[in-house]
Short mmCIF file of C-alpha atoms and ligand atoms in Angstrom, two decimals:
data_model
loop_
_atom_site.label_atom_id
_atom_site.label_comp_id
_atom_site.label_asym_id
_atom_site.label_seq_id
_atom_site.Cartn_x
_atom_site.Cartn_y
_atom_site.Cartn_z
CA MET A 1268 123.05 -8.95 -121.99
CA ILE A 1269 119.46 -8.66 -123.18
CA SER A 1270 117.31 -9.00 -120.07
CA ARG A 1271 114.23 -10.92 -119.19
CA ALA A 1272 111.87 -7.89 -119.23
CA ALA A 1273 113.05 -6.81 -122.67
CA LEU A 1274 112.46 -10.30 -124.12
CA LEU A 1275 109.21 -10.58 -122.58
CA TYR A 1276 108.20 -7.07 -123.94
CA LEU A 1277 109.50 -8.46 -127.51
CA SER A 1278 107.35 -11.54 -127.13
CA GLN A 1279 104.50 -9.49 -127.36
CA LYS A 1280 105.56 -7.71 -130.10
CA THR A 1281 104.08 -10.52 -132.61
CA GLU A 1282 104.69 -8.10 -135.84
CA LEU A 1283 108.19 -8.74 -135.27
CA LYS A 1284 107.71 -12.78 -136.34
CA ASP A 1285 108.12 -11.65 -140.16
CA PHE A 1286 111.25 -9.93 -139.60
CA PHE A 1287 112.77 -13.09 -137.39
CA SER A 1288 111.61 -15.31 -139.70
CA LYS A 1289 113.57 -14.20 -142.63
CA LEU A 1290 116.84 -14.20 -140.60
CA PRO A 1291 118.64 -16.99 -142.45
CA GLY A 1292 119.33 -20.16 -139.97
CA PHE A 1293 116.20 -18.93 -137.60
CA ASP A 1294 114.45 -22.03 -138.39
CA ARG A 1295 117.12 -24.22 -137.23
CA VAL A 1296 116.70 -21.97 -133.87
CA THR A 1297 113.06 -22.47 -133.46
CA HIS A 1298 113.12 -26.05 -134.05
CA ARG A 1299 114.88 -26.72 -130.91
CA PHE A 1300 112.06 -25.52 -129.21
CA ILE A 1301 108.89 -26.13 -131.53
CA ALA A 1302 107.93 -29.72 -133.23
CA GLY A 1303 107.33 -28.55 -136.43
CA GLU A 1304 104.06 -26.61 -137.88
CA ASN A 1305 101.70 -29.51 -138.64
CA ILE A 1306 100.12 -32.43 -136.77
CA ASP A 1307 102.51 -35.06 -138.48
CA ASP A 1308 105.65 -33.08 -137.43
CA ALA A 1309 104.45 -33.19 -133.45
CA ILE A 1310 103.18 -37.03 -134.01
CA GLU A 1311 106.61 -38.02 -135.29
CA THR A 1312 108.32 -35.96 -132.07
CA ILE A 1313 105.81 -37.70 -129.80
CA LEU A 1314 106.59 -41.33 -131.07
CA GLU A 1315 110.23 -40.60 -130.40
CA LEU A 1316 109.72 -39.18 -126.74
CA ASN A 1317 107.15 -41.95 -125.95
CA HIS A 1318 110.11 -44.30 -127.02
CA ALA A 1319 112.53 -42.73 -125.07
CA GLY A 1320 109.87 -43.86 -122.13
CA MET A 1321 108.18 -40.14 -121.82
CA THR A 1322 104.52 -39.09 -122.35
CA ALA A 1323 103.56 -36.02 -123.90
CA THR A 1324 101.29 -33.14 -124.28
CA PHE A 1325 99.96 -31.34 -127.87
CA ASP A 1326 100.03 -27.53 -127.83
CA HIS A 1327 99.09 -26.13 -130.65
CA LEU A 1328 100.48 -22.60 -130.91
CA GLY A 1329 98.05 -19.97 -130.73
CA GLU A 1330 97.26 -17.35 -128.37
CA SER A 1331 94.90 -14.03 -128.17
CA THR A 1332 92.86 -14.49 -130.78
CA THR A 1333 90.30 -11.84 -131.65
CA SER A 1334 88.80 -13.87 -134.52
CA ARG A 1335 86.07 -16.35 -134.10
CA ALA A 1336 87.05 -18.13 -137.46
CA GLU A 1337 90.17 -18.56 -135.97
CA ALA A 1338 89.12 -19.93 -132.76
CA GLU A 1339 87.09 -22.35 -134.43
CA SER A 1340 89.98 -23.34 -136.58
CA ASP A 1341 91.65 -24.44 -133.14
CA VAL A 1342 88.93 -26.15 -131.81
CA ARG A 1343 88.75 -28.08 -135.06
CA GLU A 1344 92.67 -28.62 -135.05
CA TYR A 1345 92.48 -29.94 -131.48
CA LEU A 1346 89.35 -32.55 -132.51
CA ARG A 1347 91.83 -33.75 -135.40
CA VAL A 1348 94.85 -34.32 -132.68
CA LEU A 1349 92.51 -36.15 -130.27
CA GLY A 1350 91.39 -38.23 -133.18
CA ARG A 1351 95.12 -38.78 -134.52
CA ILE A 1352 96.43 -39.55 -130.75
CA GLU A 1353 94.07 -42.61 -130.85
CA ASP A 1354 94.60 -43.62 -134.65
CA VAL A 1355 98.54 -43.75 -134.18
CA GLY A 1356 98.18 -44.82 -130.53
CA VAL A 1357 100.72 -42.18 -129.17
CA ASN A 1358 100.79 -41.73 -125.34
CA SER A 1359 99.66 -38.15 -125.34
CA ASN A 1360 97.30 -35.56 -123.99
CA VAL A 1361 96.30 -32.06 -125.36
CA SER A 1362 97.13 -28.54 -123.47
CA VAL A 1363 94.93 -25.43 -124.57
CA LYS A 1364 95.15 -21.80 -124.19
CA LEU A 1365 91.80 -20.16 -123.42
CA THR A 1366 92.51 -17.11 -125.50
CA GLN A 1367 93.28 -19.50 -128.30
CA LEU A 1368 89.84 -20.13 -128.26
CA GLY A 1369 87.96 -16.73 -127.91
CA LEU A 1370 88.23 -15.75 -124.34
CA ASP A 1371 89.27 -12.38 -125.25
CA ILE A 1372 86.45 -12.41 -127.65
CA ASP A 1373 83.44 -13.71 -124.80
CA GLU A 1374 84.17 -15.84 -122.07
CA ASP A 1375 80.82 -18.01 -122.88
CA TYR A 1376 81.87 -18.35 -126.47
CA CYS A 1377 85.18 -19.74 -125.12
CA LEU A 1378 83.69 -22.05 -122.57
CA ARG A 1379 81.69 -23.64 -125.54
CA ASN A 1380 84.73 -24.00 -127.71
CA ALA A 1381 86.48 -25.59 -124.91
CA ARG A 1382 84.00 -27.86 -124.06
CA ARG A 1383 83.80 -29.14 -127.69
CA ILE A 1384 87.43 -30.16 -126.80
CA VAL A 1385 86.97 -31.53 -123.35
CA GLU A 1386 83.84 -33.38 -124.72
CA ALA A 1387 85.81 -34.98 -127.52
CA ALA A 1388 88.64 -35.81 -125.23
CA LYS A 1389 86.41 -37.69 -122.97
CA ARG A 1390 84.92 -39.90 -125.81
CA HIS A 1391 88.56 -40.62 -126.74
CA ASN A 1392 89.48 -41.38 -123.27
CA ASN A 1393 91.86 -38.53 -123.11
CA PHE A 1394 92.53 -35.73 -120.94
CA VAL A 1395 92.66 -31.86 -121.79
CA ARG A 1396 95.26 -29.28 -119.62
CA ILE A 1397 94.03 -25.81 -119.20
CA ASP A 1398 97.18 -23.81 -119.56
CA MET A 1399 97.42 -20.50 -117.41
CA GLU A 1400 98.00 -17.08 -118.93
CA ASP A 1401 98.93 -14.06 -117.93
CA SER A 1402 97.29 -12.98 -114.38
CA SER A 1403 94.21 -11.14 -116.21
CA LYS A 1404 92.99 -14.08 -117.35
CA THR A 1405 93.38 -15.97 -113.86
CA ASP A 1406 89.66 -15.61 -112.75
CA ALA A 1407 87.90 -16.22 -116.17
CA THR A 1408 90.29 -19.33 -116.85
CA LEU A 1409 89.50 -20.85 -113.60
CA ARG A 1410 85.84 -20.29 -113.75
CA ILE A 1411 85.76 -21.89 -117.31
CA PHE A 1412 87.86 -24.49 -115.59
CA ASN A 1413 85.61 -25.27 -112.91
CA ARG A 1414 82.68 -25.45 -115.04
CA LEU A 1415 84.06 -28.40 -117.21
CA TYR A 1416 85.65 -29.93 -114.52
CA GLY A 1417 82.04 -30.38 -113.02
CA GLU A 1418 80.65 -31.31 -116.20
CA TYR A 1419 83.42 -33.99 -117.67
CA GLY A 1420 86.03 -34.58 -114.84
CA ASN A 1421 88.85 -35.19 -117.77
CA VAL A 1422 90.20 -31.72 -117.26
CA GLY A 1423 93.13 -30.27 -115.66
CA ILE A 1424 94.37 -26.66 -114.51
CA VAL A 1425 97.90 -24.78 -114.57
CA LEU A 1426 98.65 -22.70 -111.55
CA GLN A 1427 101.60 -20.46 -111.20
CA ALA A 1428 103.83 -20.44 -107.78
CA TYR A 1429 104.80 -16.42 -108.96
CA LEU A 1430 101.33 -15.44 -108.08
CA TYR A 1431 100.48 -14.55 -104.46
CA ARG A 1432 96.81 -16.02 -104.81
CA THR A 1433 97.89 -19.10 -105.98
CA GLU A 1434 97.92 -21.04 -102.36
CA LYS A 1435 94.22 -20.64 -102.06
CA ASP A 1436 93.96 -21.78 -105.81
CA VAL A 1437 95.74 -24.87 -105.06
CA ASP A 1438 93.50 -25.45 -101.95
CA ASP A 1439 90.58 -24.89 -104.25
CA ALA A 1440 91.68 -27.44 -106.64
CA LEU A 1441 92.30 -30.06 -104.12
CA ALA A 1442 89.08 -29.44 -102.85
CA MET A 1443 87.54 -30.24 -106.06
CA GLY A 1444 89.66 -33.40 -106.61
CA ALA A 1445 91.18 -31.92 -109.69
CA ARG A 1446 94.63 -32.61 -111.09
CA VAL A 1447 97.24 -29.32 -111.21
CA ARG A 1448 100.44 -28.80 -113.05
CA LEU A 1449 102.50 -26.62 -110.93
CA CYS A 1450 104.89 -24.24 -112.76
CA LYS A 1451 106.82 -21.01 -111.66
CA GLY A 1452 104.48 -18.93 -114.26
CA ALA A 1453 105.96 -17.32 -117.63
CA TYR A 1454 104.56 -14.06 -118.09
CA LYS A 1455 105.83 -10.57 -116.85
CA GLU A 1456 103.71 -9.73 -113.62
CA PRO A 1457 103.06 -6.70 -111.65
CA GLU A 1458 104.63 -6.98 -107.95
CA GLU A 1459 100.84 -6.39 -106.99
CA VAL A 1460 99.99 -9.55 -107.82
CA ALA A 1461 103.24 -11.69 -108.10
CA PHE A 1462 106.77 -12.20 -106.11
CA PRO A 1463 109.23 -9.94 -107.56
CA GLN A 1464 111.91 -11.94 -105.95
CA LYS A 1465 112.99 -15.41 -107.78
CA SER A 1466 114.10 -16.60 -104.19
CA ASP A 1467 110.60 -16.26 -103.03
CA VAL A 1468 109.12 -17.74 -106.25
CA ASP A 1469 111.21 -20.85 -105.66
CA ALA A 1470 109.96 -21.08 -101.83
CA ASN A 1471 106.21 -21.10 -102.86
CA TYR A 1472 107.08 -23.50 -105.43
CA VAL A 1473 108.28 -25.95 -102.73
CA ARG A 1474 105.47 -25.07 -100.46
CA LEU A 1475 102.93 -26.03 -103.11
CA MET A 1476 104.45 -28.74 -104.50
CA LYS A 1477 104.72 -30.21 -100.99
CA LYS A 1478 100.65 -29.78 -100.55
CA LEU A 1479 100.08 -31.44 -104.06
CA LEU A 1480 101.92 -34.43 -103.36
CA LYS A 1481 100.54 -34.89 -100.12
CA SER A 1482 97.04 -34.94 -101.79
CA GLY A 1483 96.78 -38.40 -103.16
CA ILE A 1484 95.84 -36.90 -106.64
CA TYR A 1485 98.15 -37.35 -109.82
CA HIS A 1486 99.57 -33.86 -110.37
CA GLY A 1487 102.58 -32.53 -112.70
CA ILE A 1488 105.45 -31.19 -111.58
CA ALA A 1489 106.45 -29.05 -114.43
CA THR A 1490 109.73 -27.30 -113.80
CA HIS A 1491 113.61 -27.76 -115.16
CA ASP A 1492 114.75 -26.33 -112.22
CA GLU A 1493 117.07 -28.77 -110.50
CA LYS A 1494 116.68 -27.42 -106.73
CA MET A 1495 112.83 -27.75 -107.28
CA ILE A 1496 113.23 -31.45 -108.74
CA ALA A 1497 115.75 -32.31 -105.93
CA ALA A 1498 113.10 -30.83 -103.44
CA THR A 1499 110.41 -32.84 -104.87
CA LYS A 1500 112.27 -36.22 -105.20
CA GLU A 1501 113.25 -35.96 -101.47
CA PHE A 1502 109.71 -34.89 -100.23
CA ALA A 1503 108.38 -38.17 -102.09
CA ALA A 1504 110.87 -40.47 -100.48
CA VAL A 1505 110.66 -39.00 -97.19
CA GLU A 1506 106.62 -38.93 -97.02
CA GLY A 1507 106.31 -42.41 -99.18
CA VAL A 1508 104.84 -41.14 -102.06
CA PRO A 1509 105.02 -43.44 -104.86
CA ARG A 1510 106.93 -42.46 -108.16
CA ASP A 1511 104.04 -43.24 -110.08
CA THR A 1512 101.46 -41.23 -108.28
CA PHE A 1513 102.80 -37.82 -109.85
CA GLU A 1514 104.91 -36.61 -113.11
CA PHE A 1515 107.49 -33.91 -113.92
CA GLN A 1516 107.00 -32.26 -117.05
CA MET A 1517 109.21 -30.37 -119.09
CA LEU A 1518 109.16 -28.49 -122.26
CA TYR A 1519 110.50 -29.75 -125.43
CA GLY A 1520 113.92 -28.97 -126.07
CA VAL A 1521 114.83 -27.88 -122.70
CA ARG A 1522 117.26 -29.86 -120.20
CA ARG A 1523 116.68 -33.02 -122.48
CA ASP A 1524 119.78 -34.41 -120.46
CA LEU A 1525 117.72 -34.16 -117.23
CA GLN A 1526 114.28 -35.44 -118.75
CA LEU A 1527 116.21 -38.42 -119.76
CA LYS A 1528 118.30 -39.01 -116.28
CA LEU A 1529 114.59 -38.92 -114.82
CA VAL A 1530 113.11 -41.38 -116.63
CA ARG A 1531 116.27 -43.77 -115.84
CA ASP A 1532 115.63 -42.94 -112.29
CA GLY A 1533 112.39 -44.20 -112.60
CA TYR A 1534 110.26 -41.06 -112.48
CA ARG A 1535 107.09 -40.02 -115.05
CA MET A 1536 108.03 -37.29 -117.16
CA ARG A 1537 105.37 -35.76 -119.43
CA ILE A 1538 106.91 -33.50 -122.47
CA TYR A 1539 105.21 -30.25 -123.53
CA VAL A 1540 105.45 -30.19 -127.31
CA PRO A 1541 104.46 -27.25 -129.43
CA TYR A 1542 103.90 -27.30 -133.05
CA GLY A 1543 102.37 -24.76 -135.40
CA GLU A 1544 102.96 -21.74 -137.06
CA TYR A 1545 102.25 -19.52 -134.37
CA TRP A 1546 105.42 -19.92 -132.78
CA TYR A 1547 106.75 -16.17 -132.18
CA PRO A 1548 105.32 -15.60 -128.42
CA TYR A 1549 105.68 -18.72 -127.35
CA PHE A 1550 109.70 -19.07 -128.46
CA MET A 1551 110.08 -15.36 -127.14
CA ARG A 1552 109.47 -16.66 -123.60
CA ARG A 1553 111.78 -19.46 -123.62
CA LEU A 1554 114.38 -16.86 -124.37
CA ALA A 1555 113.23 -14.90 -121.77
CA GLU A 1556 113.67 -17.77 -118.92
CA ARG A 1557 117.30 -18.08 -119.70
CA PRO A 1558 118.72 -15.04 -122.04
CA ALA A 1559 121.64 -17.05 -122.06
CA ASN A 1560 119.13 -19.14 -124.83
CA VAL A 1561 120.02 -15.59 -126.99
CA TRP A 1562 123.64 -16.70 -127.45
CA PHE A 1563 122.12 -20.32 -128.90
CA VAL A 1564 120.33 -18.10 -131.40
CA LEU A 1565 123.06 -15.89 -132.49
CA LYS A 1566 125.69 -18.54 -132.45
CA ASN A 1567 123.03 -20.59 -134.98
CA LEU A 1568 122.59 -17.50 -137.05
CA PHE A 1569 126.02 -17.11 -137.82
CA LYS A 1570 126.68 -20.68 -138.89
CA GLY A 1571 124.50 -19.06 -142.09
C1 FAD B 2793 105.44 -28.94 -119.05
C2 FAD B 2793 105.54 -27.05 -118.64
C3 FAD B 2793 104.29 -26.60 -118.83
C4 FAD B 2793 104.03 -25.18 -118.47
N1 FAD B 2793 102.88 -24.62 -118.53
C5 FAD B 2793 102.79 -22.96 -118.35
C6 FAD B 2793 101.46 -22.30 -118.14
O1 FAD B 2793 100.56 -23.17 -118.78
N2 FAD B 2793 101.58 -21.17 -118.00
C7 FAD B 2793 102.73 -20.45 -117.37
O2 FAD B 2793 102.76 -19.40 -116.91
N3 FAD B 2793 103.66 -21.14 -117.39
C8 FAD B 2793 104.18 -22.42 -118.11
N4 FAD B 2793 105.19 -22.83 -118.13
C9 FAD B 2793 106.59 -22.02 -118.09
C10 FAD B 2793 106.94 -22.07 -116.29
O3 FAD B 2793 106.12 -21.27 -115.60
C11 FAD B 2793 108.41 -21.31 -116.36
O4 FAD B 2793 108.48 -20.12 -116.95
C12 FAD B 2793 109.58 -22.48 -117.05
O5 FAD B 2793 109.12 -23.57 -116.93
C13 FAD B 2793 110.81 -22.03 -116.51
O6 FAD B 2793 110.81 -22.08 -115.01
P1 FAD B 2793 111.66 -23.49 -114.20
O7 FAD B 2793 110.65 -23.83 -113.31
O8 FAD B 2793 112.32 -24.15 -115.43
O9 FAD B 2793 112.78 -22.71 -113.43
P2 FAD B 2793 113.72 -21.47 -113.63
O10 FAD B 2793 114.26 -21.20 -112.54
O11 FAD B 2793 113.26 -20.44 -114.71
O12 FAD B 2793 114.92 -22.29 -114.57
C14 FAD B 2793 115.56 -23.18 -113.90
C15 FAD B 2793 116.71 -23.80 -114.94
O13 FAD B 2793 115.96 -24.52 -115.90
C16 FAD B 2793 116.77 -24.48 -117.21
N5 FAD B 2793 115.71 -23.45 -117.90
C17 FAD B 2793 114.51 -23.01 -118.13
N6 FAD B 2793 114.28 -22.41 -118.96
C18 FAD B 2793 114.95 -22.67 -119.80
C19 FAD B 2793 114.61 -22.51 -121.33
N7 FAD B 2793 113.72 -21.73 -121.55
N8 FAD B 2793 115.85 -22.64 -121.72
C20 FAD B 2793 116.93 -23.74 -121.37
N9 FAD B 2793 116.85 -23.88 -120.27
C21 FAD B 2793 115.87 -23.35 -119.54
C22 FAD B 2793 117.93 -23.36 -116.64
O14 FAD B 2793 119.03 -24.26 -116.38
C23 FAD B 2793 117.36 -22.58 -115.65
O15 FAD B 2793 118.81 -22.20 -114.77
C24 FAD B 2793 105.32 -24.52 -118.22
C25 FAD B 2793 106.31 -25.28 -118.13
C26 FAD B 2793 106.57 -26.57 -118.35
C27 FAD B 2793 107.72 -27.17 -117.89
#
């Protein structure tokens, strides 16, 4: 079976997108994880999620841009999304990746782009989550986040349990009063910066989850791992942390059964809803998280 490392390697080879797109049946496969190509597709998906008792976060797919025109077009897309959220009345915030807003071009330029989105979200009474990318971007991402949090407040950060540094980053975020989305981490990282063993990542995840839940700040516990979810539920019950003071978060199309069960049990659930044309790296990282998904892909391709 193809390995996680191989799939993560392929996720960086964006030139393969055209090859995969031409395979018959491939759009059926990508639709399992991606809401569609435009805002209307994402709105329709989010309305259904809201109807099922879940909130959402829009993710306009894109990352690692080296073009100012592309970065600015993404800013405009997010401004449109924030307007549509209010007009249609969907219950959703937005998630952005800073390399999509020009972090690889220039940090100040990216800050200005991100500020336009956070400022618009503030006007719309909404919230922006800054996704975390690979470890070469962590410091710059936190610098921009700290700045915008200080200026506007309606912005949260993502921290990854696989990095050794994250405990300190969690402490810093809590000292500021900021909202954190805790995830395990989706990129291929060297052992100099990240725990190579899954058991160590999981143990760190539980440790950090406890710190977050005890803080009294509203955080997102982002995982599909039943062990992490059970540990969170148990800790919240023992410590008397009410169910409406934190939320679970999952990706669109992943463990829909578990999403619905948590809602039925009275937990808050937010779904990360990606849409747009630039789906390739996102999609490949989802396959890497669970190489068995490759069978799902192959089965669908052979259905014709
Ligand atoms: C809302 C949300 C936002 C995220 N934002 C970021 C971010 O900003 N930066 C970042 O680096 N990472 C982000 N991630 C991804 C995260 O870091 C992990 O790579 C991903 O969630 C898989 O880890 P896990 O906690 O689900 O546990 P794992 O141990 O990877 O998986 C546990 C179980 O969950 C199920 N599962 C997990 N992934 C899949 C899948 N793709 N398809 C089917 N089943 C699956 C399987 O049953 C698996 O056995 C985000 C994840 C979520 C849910």
